[in-house]
Coordinates of C-alpha atoms in Angstrom, one line a residue:
Chain D
X1 CA 6.7 29.8 45.2
X2 CA 10.0 30.8 44.2
X3 CA 12.5 27.9 44.4
X4 CA 16.6 29.2 44.1
X5 CA 19.3 27.0 42.3
X6 CA 20.9 24.3 43.0
X7 CA 17.6 23.4 45.6
X8 CA 17.0 19.7 45.3
X9 CA 14.0 19.1 43.1
X10 CA 11.9 17.0 42.3
X11 CA 10.3 17.4 38.4
X12 CA 7.5 15.7 36.2
X13 CA 7.9 15.1 32.0
X14 CA 5.5 13.4 30.0
X15 CA 7.2 11.0 27.5
X16 CA 4.5 10.1 25.2
X17 CA 1.1 11.3 24.4
X18 CA -1.8 9.3 24.6
X19 CA -1.4 9.2 20.8
X20 CA 2.2 8.0 20.8
X21 CA 1.8 5.1 23.0
X22 CA 2.4 1.6 22.3
X23 CA 0.1 0.6 20.3
X24 CA -0.7 -3.5 22.5
X25 CA -2.3 -1.8 25.7
X26 CA -5.2 -1.5 27.7
X27 CA -7.7 1.2 26.7
X28 CA -7.6 2.2 30.1
X29 CA -3.2 2.8 30.2
X30 CA -4.2 4.3 25.9
X31 CA -6.1 7.2 27.2
X32 CA -3.6 8.3 29.5
X33 CA -0.3 9.5 29.1
X34 CA 3.1 8.5 29.8
X35 CA 4.4 10.4 32.5
X36 CA 8.0 10.4 34.5
X37 CA 8.3 12.1 37.9
X38 CA 13.1 12.7 39.0
X39 CA 15.1 14.5 40.9
X40 CA 17.6 16.6 40.5
X41 CA 20.0 19.9 41.6
X42 CA 17.9 22.8 39.9
X43 CA 20.3 25.0 38.0
X44 CA 18.6 27.4 37.6
X45 CA 16.3 29.8 39.8
X46 CA 12.1 29.2 38.9
X47 CA 8.8 28.6 40.3
X48 CA 7.2 25.8 41.0
X49 CA 5.4 24.6 37.4
X50 CA 7.8 26.2 35.1
X51 CA 10.4 24.4 32.5
X52 CA 13.1 23.8 34.7
X53 CA 16.7 21.5 34.1
X54 CA 17.8 19.7 36.5
X55 CA 21.5 17.5 37.4
X56 CA 20.1 14.3 38.2
X57 CA 22.7 12.4 41.8
X58 CA 24.3 10.6 38.6
X59 CA 25.3 14.3 36.6
X60 CA 22.7 14.1 34.3
X61 CA 20.4 17.1 33.4
X62 CA 17.0 16.1 32.5
X63 CA 14.6 18.6 32.0
X64 CA 10.4 19.2 33.2
X65 CA 8.4 20.9 35.4
X66 CA 9.3 22.3 38.2
X67 CA 6.6 20.3 41.3
X68 CA 8.6 20.3 44.5
X69 CA 11.6 21.4 46.4
X70 CA 13.5 19.3 48.8
X71 CA 10.5 16.0 48.2
X72 CA 10.3 13.3 51.0
X73 CA 9.0 9.9 51.5
X74 CA 5.7 9.9 53.5
X75 CA 5.2 6.6 53.6
X76 CA 4.2 4.4 57.0
X77 CA 3.1 1.7 58.5
X78 CA -0.8 2.0 57.5
X79 CA -3.8 3.4 59.4
X80 CA -5.2 0.2 62.4
X81 CA -6.8 -3.0 60.8
X82 CA -8.9 -4.9 62.5
X83 CA -8.4 -7.8 61.0
X84 CA -5.2 -8.2 61.3
X85 CA -5.3 -8.2 65.4
X86 CA -7.2 -11.0 65.4
X87 CA -5.4 -13.8 63.5
X88 CA -2.8 -13.5 66.4
X89 CA -5.3 -14.1 68.7
X90 CA -6.9 -17.0 66.6
X91 CA -4.1 -18.9 65.9
X92 CA -2.7 -18.8 69.4
X93 CA -5.6 -20.5 70.7
X94 CA -5.9 -23.6 67.9
X95 CA -2.0 -24.0 68.2
X96 CA -2.0 -23.6 72.6
X97 CA -5.1 -23.4 73.6
X98 CA -5.5 -19.8 74.0
X99 CA -5.6 -18.3 77.5
X100 CA -5.7 -21.4 80.7
X101 CA -2.0 -22.0 80.1
X102 CA -0.8 -18.8 82.4
Chain C
X1 CA 22.8 13.4 13.7
X2 CA 19.9 14.3 16.2
X3 CA 18.3 10.3 16.6
X4 CA 14.6 9.5 16.4
X5 CA 13.4 8.7 19.5
X6 CA 10.5 7.9 18.8
X7 CA 8.3 4.7 20.4
X8 CA 8.5 2.8 16.9
X9 CA 12.5 4.1 16.5
X10 CA 13.9 3.6 19.7
X11 CA 12.2 -0.1 19.9
X12 CA 13.8 -0.7 16.1
X13 CA 17.4 0.1 17.5
X14 CA 16.6 -2.3 20.3
X15 CA 19.2 -5.5 19.2
X16 CA 21.9 -3.0 18.6
X17 CA 21.8 -1.1 21.8
X18 CA 20.9 -4.3 24.2
X19 CA 24.0 -5.5 22.3
X20 CA 26.3 -2.7 23.7
X21 CA 24.4 -3.1 26.5
X22 CA 24.5 -6.5 27.8
X23 CA 28.2 -6.9 26.0
X24 CA 27.2 -10.5 24.9
X25 CA 26.8 -11.9 21.4
X26 CA 23.4 -13.4 21.9
X27 CA 24.3 -14.6 18.3
X28 CA 26.6 -16.9 18.4
X29 CA 23.6 -19.7 20.8
X30 CA 21.2 -19.4 18.6
X31 CA 20.9 -22.6 15.9
X32 CA 18.7 -20.7 13.3
X33 CA 15.6 -22.2 14.5
X34 CA 14.0 -22.4 18.4
X35 CA 16.3 -24.2 19.7
X36 CA 19.5 -22.6 21.2
X37 CA 22.9 -23.4 23.5
X38 CA 21.7 -22.4 26.5
X39 CA 23.9 -24.5 29.2
X40 CA 26.9 -23.1 26.1
X41 CA 25.1 -19.7 26.6
X42 CA 25.9 -20.2 30.9
X43 CA 28.9 -21.5 31.3
X44 CA 30.3 -18.8 28.7
X45 CA 28.8 -15.6 29.3
X46 CA 28.0 -16.6 33.0
X47 CA 30.5 -17.8 36.3
X48 CA 31.6 -20.6 37.8
X49 CA 30.0 -21.3 41.3
X50 CA 33.7 -21.1 43.1
X51 CA 33.6 -17.5 41.6
X52 CA 29.5 -16.4 42.4
X53 CA 30.5 -17.0 45.9
X54 CA 33.8 -15.1 45.7
X55 CA 32.1 -12.7 43.9
X56 CA 29.0 -12.3 46.3
X57 CA 30.7 -12.8 49.6
X58 CA 33.6 -9.6 49.0
X59 CA 30.0 -7.9 49.2
X60 CA 29.0 -9.9 52.1
X61 CA 26.2 -11.1 50.0
X62 CA 25.1 -15.1 50.6
X63 CA 26.0 -17.5 53.8
X64 CA 22.6 -15.9 54.6
X65 CA 20.8 -18.5 57.9
X66 CA 18.2 -21.4 57.9
X67 CA 15.6 -21.3 60.4
X68 CA 13.6 -23.7 62.4
X69 CA 9.8 -22.6 62.2
X70 CA 8.6 -25.1 64.2
X71 CA 5.5 -23.4 66.0
X72 CA 4.1 -23.0 62.2
X73 CA 4.8 -26.8 61.9
X74 CA 3.0 -27.6 65.4
X75 CA 0.6 -25.8 63.0
X76 CA 0.6 -27.5 60.2
X77 CA 0.8 -30.2 62.1
X78 CA -2.8 -29.9 64.3
X79 CA -4.4 -29.4 60.5
X80 CA -3.0 -32.8 58.8
X81 CA -4.2 -36.3 59.1
X82 CA -2.3 -37.8 61.2
X83 CA 1.9 -38.4 60.8
X84 CA 1.3 -35.3 58.6
X85 CA 3.4 -32.6 58.9
X86 CA 6.1 -32.3 57.4
X87 CA 8.7 -29.6 58.5
X88 CA 8.8 -26.2 58.1
X89 CA 12.1 -24.5 57.0
X90 CA 12.8 -20.9 56.0
X91 CA 16.0 -19.3 54.4
X92 CA 16.1 -15.9 55.9
X93 CA 17.5 -14.2 52.7
X94 CA 16.7 -10.7 54.1
X95 CA 19.6 -10.9 56.0
X96 CA 21.3 -10.4 52.8
X97 CA 22.8 -6.4 51.7
X98 CA 19.7 -4.5 50.7
X99 CA 17.3 -6.9 52.3
X100 CA 16.3 -9.8 49.3
X101 CA 17.8 -12.6 47.4
X102 CA 18.0 -9.9 44.3
X103 CA 21.6 -9.3 46.4
X104 CA 23.0 -12.1 44.8
X105 CA 22.1 -11.5 40.9
X106 CA 23.3 -7.6 41.7
X107 CA 25.8 -8.9 42.8
X108 CA 27.2 -10.8 39.7
X109 CA 25.2 -7.8 37.5
X110 CA 27.5 -5.2 38.4
X111 CA 30.7 -6.7 39.7
X112 CA 30.7 -7.6 35.8
X113 CA 29.8 -4.1 34.7
X114 CA 33.0 -3.2 36.5
X115 CA 35.0 -5.9 35.4
X116 CA 34.1 -4.3 31.3
X117 CA 34.4 -1.1 32.7
X118 CA 31.2 0.9 32.5
X119 CA 31.1 4.5 34.4
X120 CA 27.6 3.0 34.8
X121 CA 24.9 0.0 35.8
X122 CA 21.1 0.4 34.5
X123 CA 17.4 -1.0 36.0
X124 CA 14.1 -1.5 34.8
X125 CA 12.6 -2.6 37.9
X126 CA 10.2 -2.0 40.9
X127 CA 11.2 -4.7 43.0
X128 CA 13.8 -5.6 45.8
X129 CA 16.7 -6.2 42.7
X130 CA 16.8 -1.9 42.2
X131 CA 17.9 -1.7 45.5
X132 CA 20.1 -5.0 45.4
X133 CA 21.7 -3.0 41.9
X134 CA 22.0 0.8 44.0
X135 CA 23.8 -1.6 46.9
X136 CA 25.9 -3.7 45.2
X137 CA 27.4 0.1 42.6
X138 CA 27.3 2.0 45.8
X139 CA 29.9 -0.9 47.1
X140 CA 31.4 -1.1 44.1
X141 CA 31.6 2.5 43.2
X142 CA 29.8 3.0 40.3
X143 CA 26.8 4.8 39.4
X144 CA 23.3 3.4 39.7
X145 CA 20.4 4.8 37.7
X146 CA 16.7 2.4 38.7
X147 CA 13.2 2.9 36.4
X148 CA 10.1 1.9 38.2
X149 CA 6.8 1.8 36.8
X150 CA 5.3 3.2 40.3
X151 CA 2.4 5.3 39.9
X152 CA -1.4 5.1 37.9
X153 CA -2.5 8.3 35.6
X154 CA -3.6 9.7 39.6
X155 CA -0.3 9.8 40.7
X156 CA -1.2 6.8 43.4
X157 CA 1.6 4.5 44.2
X158 CA 1.9 1.1 45.7
X159 CA 3.5 1.9 49.1
X160 CA 6.4 -0.8 48.9
X161 CA 7.4 0.8 44.9
X162 CA 7.5 4.0 46.9
X163 CA 9.4 1.9 49.6
X164 CA 11.9 0.6 46.9
X165 CA 12.3 4.2 46.0
X166 CA 13.6 5.0 48.4
X167 CA 15.4 2.4 49.4
X168 CA 17.5 2.4 46.2
X169 CA 18.2 6.7 46.9
X170 CA 19.4 5.9 49.8
X171 CA 22.1 3.9 48.9
X172 CA 23.0 7.1 46.4
X173 CA 21.3 5.6 42.9
X174 CA 19.1 8.0 40.2
X175 CA 15.8 6.8 41.2
X176 CA 13.3 7.5 37.6
X177 CA 9.1 6.4 38.2
X178 CA 7.1 6.3 35.3
X179 CA 2.6 5.5 35.8
X180 CA 1.8 2.8 34.1
X181 CA 2.5 1.0 31.1
X182 CA 5.1 -1.1 28.5
X183 CA 6.8 1.2 27.7
X184 CA 8.7 1.4 30.5
X185 CA 11.1 -0.7 28.6
X186 CA 11.4 2.1 25.9
X187 CA 12.2 4.9 28.1
X188 CA 14.6 2.0 29.7
X189 CA 16.6 1.4 25.7
X190 CA 16.4 6.1 25.8
X191 CA 18.6 6.2 28.7
X192 CA 21.3 2.7 27.8
X193 CA 20.9 4.6 24.8
X194 CA 22.2 8.0 26.5
X195 CA 24.8 7.1 29.5
X196 CA 26.2 4.5 27.9
X197 CA 25.6 2.6 30.9
X198 CA 26.0 -1.2 31.8
X199 CA 22.3 -2.4 31.5
X200 CA 22.0 -5.1 35.2
X201 CA 19.4 -6.9 33.3
X202 CA 17.9 -9.2 35.5
X203 CA 17.9 -11.6 32.7
X204 CA 21.5 -12.0 32.1
X205 CA 23.2 -15.5 31.9
X206 CA 25.1 -13.6 35.8
X207 CA 22.1 -12.3 36.3
X208 CA 20.8 -16.1 37.3
X209 CA 24.0 -17.5 37.6
X210 CA 24.1 -15.4 41.2
X211 CA 20.8 -17.4 42.4
X212 CA 22.9 -21.0 42.1
X213 CA 24.9 -20.3 45.3
X214 CA 21.1 -20.0 46.9
X215 CA 20.5 -23.3 46.1
X216 CA 23.9 -25.1 46.7
X217 CA 23.8 -23.7 50.3
X218 CA 20.4 -25.0 51.1
X219 CA 21.8 -28.5 50.0
X220 CA 25.0 -27.8 52.4
X221 CA 23.1 -26.4 54.9
X222 CA 20.3 -29.4 55.0
X223 CA 23.1 -32.1 55.1
X224 CA 25.8 -30.2 57.4
X225 CA 22.7 -29.7 59.8
X226 CA 20.3 -33.0 58.8
X227 CA 22.7 -35.3 57.5
X228 CA 20.1 -35.1 54.0
X229 CA 18.7 -33.0 51.0
X230 CA 15.0 -31.0 52.1
X231 CA 12.6 -33.4 49.9
X232 CA 10.5 -29.8 48.7
X233 CA 11.8 -26.3 48.2
X234 CA 9.1 -23.3 46.8
X235 CA 10.9 -20.8 45.2
X236 CA 8.2 -17.6 44.8
X237 CA 8.1 -17.7 40.8
X238 CA 7.7 -13.9 38.9
X239 CA 10.0 -13.5 35.5
X240 CA 11.6 -17.2 36.7
X241 CA 15.6 -16.4 37.5
X242 CA 14.9 -17.3 41.0
X243 CA 13.6 -20.5 40.1
X244 CA 15.6 -21.4 38.0
X245 CA 19.0 -20.2 39.2
X246 CA 17.7 -22.6 42.7
X247 CA 17.7 -25.0 41.1
X248 CA 20.3 -25.2 39.0
X249 CA 22.3 -24.3 42.3
X250 CA 21.2 -26.9 44.1
X251 CA 21.9 -30.0 40.8
X252 CA 25.2 -28.1 41.2
X253 CA 25.4 -30.1 44.1
X254 CA 24.3 -32.2 43.6
X255 CA 20.8 -32.8 44.8
X256 CA 18.7 -34.7 42.0
X257 CA 16.1 -35.4 43.8
X258 CA 14.8 -32.4 45.3
X259 CA 10.8 -31.3 44.2
X260 CA 11.2 -27.5 42.6
X261 CA 8.1 -25.8 43.7
X262 CA 6.7 -22.9 41.7
X263 CA 4.2 -20.5 43.4
X264 CA 3.1 -17.8 42.5
X265 CA 0.2 -15.1 44.1
X266 CA -2.7 -15.6 41.8
X267 CA -3.6 -12.3 40.5
X268 CA -5.9 -13.5 37.5
X269 CA -8.5 -11.1 36.8
X270 CA -6.0 -7.8 37.1
X271 CA -4.1 -6.4 33.6
X272 CA -0.9 -5.2 35.0
X273 CA -0.6 -3.1 32.1
X274 CA -3.7 -1.3 32.6
X275 CA -3.7 2.2 34.6
X276 CA -6.9 1.6 36.0
X277 CA -6.3 -2.5 37.6
X278 CA -2.7 -0.8 38.7
X279 CA -3.8 0.0 42.3
X280 CA -6.2 -2.9 43.0
X281 CA -4.1 -5.6 43.2
X282 CA -2.0 -5.5 46.9
X283 CA 0.4 -7.4 46.0
X284 CA 3.5 -6.4 42.7
X285 CA 5.7 -9.2 42.7
X286 CA 5.5 -12.6 42.3
X287 CA 2.4 -13.1 41.0
X288 CA 1.0 -14.8 37.9
X289 CA 0.8 -11.5 36.0
X290 CA 4.1 -12.4 35.9
X291 CA 5.1 -15.8 36.5
X292 CA 2.5 -17.1 33.4
X293 CA 3.7 -15.2 30.4
X294 CA 7.3 -15.6 31.8
X295 CA 7.1 -19.7 32.1
X296 CA 5.2 -19.7 28.9
X297 CA 7.7 -17.5 27.0
X298 CA 10.8 -17.1 28.7
X299 CA 12.4 -14.8 25.8
X300 CA 9.6 -12.3 26.9
X301 CA 12.1 -10.6 28.6
X302 CA 14.7 -7.1 28.0
X303 CA 17.2 -9.4 26.3
X304 CA 17.1 -12.1 23.5
X305 CA 17.5 -14.9 25.1
X306 CA 16.6 -15.3 29.2
X307 CA 18.4 -17.6 31.5
X308 CA 15.9 -17.7 33.2
X309 CA 13.6 -21.2 32.1
X310 CA 11.9 -22.3 34.8
X311 CA 9.8 -24.8 33.6
X312 CA 13.2 -27.4 31.9
X313 CA 13.3 -27.5 36.0
X314 CA 9.7 -27.1 37.3
X315 CA 8.1 -29.6 39.1
X316 CA 4.5 -28.3 40.7
X317 CA 3.9 -24.9 39.8
X318 CA 1.1 -23.8 42.5
X319 CA -1.3 -21.2 43.1
X320 CA -1.8 -19.0 46.4
X321 CA -4.3 -15.9 47.0
X322 CA -3.2 -12.1 48.2
X323 CA -5.8 -12.9 51.8
X324 CA -3.8 -16.5 52.1
X325 CA -0.2 -14.8 51.5
X326 CA -1.5 -11.5 54.3
X327 CA -2.5 -14.6 56.8
X328 CA 0.8 -16.2 56.8
X329 CA 3.1 -13.1 57.2
X330 CA 0.7 -12.4 60.0
X331 CA 1.6 -15.6 61.4
X332 CA 5.9 -15.7 61.1
X333 CA 5.5 -12.3 63.2
X334 CA 3.0 -14.0 65.6
X335 CA 4.1 -17.9 66.4
X336 CA 7.7 -17.0 64.8
X337 CA 8.6 -13.6 66.2
X338 CA 10.0 -12.8 62.2
X339 CA 8.2 -9.8 60.5
X340 CA 8.5 -10.0 57.5
X341 CA 7.5 -7.7 53.8
X342 CA 4.5 -9.9 52.4
X343 CA 5.9 -10.6 49.6
X344 CA 8.5 -12.7 49.8
X345 CA 5.8 -15.2 52.0
X346 CA 3.7 -16.8 48.8
X347 CA 6.3 -19.8 49.2
X348 CA 5.2 -19.7 52.6
X349 CA 2.2 -19.6 52.0
X350 CA 2.3 -22.5 49.6
X351 CA 5.1 -24.5 52.5
X352 CA 2.4 -24.2 55.1
X353 CA -0.1 -25.5 53.0
X354 CA 2.0 -28.9 51.1
X355 CA 3.4 -29.8 54.4
X356 CA 0.2 -30.7 55.9
X357 CA -0.3 -33.5 52.6
X358 CA 4.0 -34.5 54.1
X359 CA 5.0 -37.1 55.8
X360 CA 6.8 -36.0 59.7
X361 CA 10.5 -36.6 58.9
X362 CA 10.1 -34.6 55.2
X363 CA 11.1 -31.4 54.9
X364 CA 9.7 -28.8 52.9
X365 CA 11.6 -25.1 52.6
X366 CA 10.9 -22.4 51.9
X367 CA 14.0 -20.3 49.9
X368 CA 13.6 -16.8 50.6
X369 CA 12.0 -14.1 52.2
X370 CA 12.4 -10.3 52.5
X371 CA 12.9 -6.9 54.5
X372 CA 9.9 -5.4 55.3
X373 CA 9.0 -1.8 56.7
X374 CA 7.6 1.5 55.9
X375 CA 5.1 0.6 52.6
X376 CA 6.5 -2.8 52.4
X377 CA 4.4 -4.5 54.9
X378 CA 0.9 -6.2 55.8
X379 CA -0.8 -3.5 57.7
X380 CA 0.4 -0.2 55.1
X381 CA -0.3 -2.6 51.7
X382 CA -4.0 -3.7 53.7
X383 CA -5.0 -0.5 54.3
X384 CA -4.1 0.7 50.7
X385 CA -6.0 -1.6 49.2
X386 CA -9.4 0.0 51.8
X387 CA -8.4 3.0 50.4
X388 CA -9.1 1.9 47.0
X389 CA -11.9 0.3 47.3
X390 CA -10.8 -2.8 47.7
X391 CA -13.2 -5.1 50.7
X392 CA -10.6 -6.6 54.0
X393 CA -13.1 -9.6 55.1
X394 CA -11.8 -13.1 56.7
X395 CA -13.6 -16.1 54.6
X396 CA -13.2 -18.9 52.7
X397 CA -10.0 -17.7 50.6
X398 CA -11.1 -19.3 47.5
X399 CA -13.6 -16.5 47.0
X400 CA -11.3 -14.5 46.5
X401 CA -12.1 -11.8 44.1
X402 CA -8.8 -10.1 42.7
X403 CA -8.9 -6.4 42.4
X404 CA -12.4 -6.3 44.8
X405 CA -12.1 -7.9 47.9
X406 CA -9.0 -9.7 49.8
X407 CA -10.6 -12.4 52.1
X408 CA -8.2 -13.7 55.0
X409 CA -8.6 -17.7 55.6
X410 CA -11.2 -17.5 58.8
X411 CA -9.1 -20.3 59.7
X412 CA -5.6 -21.3 58.4
X413 CA -6.9 -24.9 57.9
X414 CA -8.8 -23.3 54.3
X415 CA -4.7 -22.5 52.8
X416 CA -4.3 -24.3 49.5
X417 CA -1.6 -24.4 47.5
X418 CA -3.3 -24.4 43.8
X419 CA -1.7 -26.3 41.5
X420 CA -1.4 -25.5 37.7
X421 CA -2.0 -27.4 35.4
X422 CA 1.3 -28.2 33.8
X423 CA 1.1 -29.8 30.6
X424 CA -1.4 -26.6 29.3
X425 CA 1.7 -24.3 31.0
X426 CA 4.4 -26.7 28.4
X427 CA 1.3 -26.6 25.6
X428 CA 1.7 -23.3 25.8
X429 CA 4.8 -22.6 25.8
X430 CA 5.8 -24.7 22.9
X431 CA 3.2 -22.7 21.4
X432 CA 5.0 -19.6 21.6
X433 CA 7.8 -21.1 19.8
X434 CA 5.7 -22.6 16.8
X435 CA 4.7 -19.1 16.8
X436 CA 6.9 -15.9 17.7
X437 CA 9.7 -18.7 15.3
X438 CA 6.8 -18.7 12.5
X439 CA 7.7 -22.3 11.9
X440 CA 5.9 -25.0 9.4
X441 CA 7.8 -27.4 10.1
X442 CA 10.4 -28.9 12.5
X443 CA 13.5 -30.4 13.4
X444 CA 14.7 -33.5 15.6
X445 CA 17.1 -31.4 16.9
X446 CA 14.7 -28.3 17.7
X447 CA 12.2 -31.0 19.3
X448 CA 14.7 -32.5 22.0
X449 CA 14.9 -28.4 23.1
X450 CA 11.2 -27.9 22.9
X451 CA 11.7 -31.4 26.1
X452 CA 14.6 -30.1 27.8
X453 CA 13.0 -26.6 27.9
X454 CA 9.8 -27.1 29.5
X455 CA 10.1 -30.5 31.7
X456 CA 8.8 -32.7 29.2
X457 CA 8.8 -36.1 27.0
X458 CA 9.3 -35.9 23.2
X459 CA 5.9 -37.5 22.6
X460 CA 4.5 -35.3 24.5
X461 CA 6.4 -32.5 22.6
X462 CA 5.5 -34.7 18.9
X463 CA 1.5 -34.9 20.2
X464 CA 1.4 -31.4 20.7
X465 CA 2.9 -30.4 17.4
X466 CA 0.6 -32.8 15.8
X467 CA -1.8 -30.9 17.2
X468 CA -0.9 -27.7 15.9
X469 CA -0.6 -28.9 12.2
X470 CA 3.1 -28.7 12.6
X471 CA 5.4 -31.8 9.4
X472 CA 8.1 -33.0 11.5
X473 CA 11.5 -33.0 9.6

């Protein structure tokens, strides 16, 4: 997928390969690399997966693999958690004796 | 001259990089042994209370509302023995710009950076401090880079950390997100070296002193409103700066006999640097993963001498479980009409339990709240837990197994503030001082320092030293 120069993109890089990591870390963390993501304006046309240079919002040049064009946030307020609904009902029951005070 | 950027090489340049990035020569406060002149460090490199009130005031930080939680107090009284049930108050720090008390620390740090002529600030934090620094940098016209530990190796990120990244970017900061690991500090050092920016560390004297205004405000507000200081102040304890600054501010107000209680979420059994454990927790700050190590060895922080020294001020340390904090967060919304981020309610869960042991005319205050929003909210955080195979159920919170389940108390009377053995904490602090400084024999002056730094008697310190076989000069 071609991405045009100047597009706001997200890039990824490996900062430390597994064997180069800090000595005192747990076994499971030692098996994986230390990875990094940051965002910036693409300096040349490129394809997803290419190694690219970007100019970050602080005008710093950063290098990494192009992973996403026009990145945006998708975190939300989550799915329905039935247990949560019970807490308010219970508390009002304890405090004000539930329905009979309408 | 091409510098060596290997992990070992960059870490070896740590003190040189840090000295340039913080602008403090810590050596002048050292005595060459365990003790150092903490008060002189706070005095000479910090700011006076009046200066901080001015610095914070000009950016709309501080003077946050003090709210009495009447319904939660009534509930506590229903559950408490006759005549018990202290009045529960909360200081709504979410009303600060950027949504948490961290704005107080960031205001000082960014002001200081600007005054010293730095072009930008960098902070290594996945917490609310990131948005606080980004917000203050925006106000002061400085560039800002925030480095977060956010994703595990499968690319899954904690919803509240992703929300904090969004908020930092909203203020114009560059946000660098890393996967799990302590080498966040390594990439932080590399960036400090590359950019020459100021290290807006959480643990500098002016960073910690920034919270003194909070403790001072508490005392002033209660004296004005109730004619007396609160009896107990509960502070969420992670790196220790929140508790340290609040306690120092109360002392500056002359509120000498307020009991200072630290509260943390119990995450024992989960290793903070484990890739597979990272997303098995539902709290990314204010938990024992930071609270215990930082109180028993404050100088593990990113500066040579941390200004956060919680054991110096802490009268009690209590633990609450994740389910209890989620439950009290829902109670705050349902009974008090206040929707606040779960991580800011750790102390409220503890205070709710502790209030039931106090008299009705006494006052217990929770000294912070944090903002809430997408990702940083009870529902997405419980959704994230459930999606990661964590069971969510009602029951006895004491049976919660961190990383396996979240137990919401089946009745509010089951919420407890579990005491941490303070003597054990102080003993391991003393042991760490001995081991890290490779001490065989110790001076009277160092004994006095240790006693002050962990709020113990010199007899207690000497007893521990004897057990460790240390010769007293």
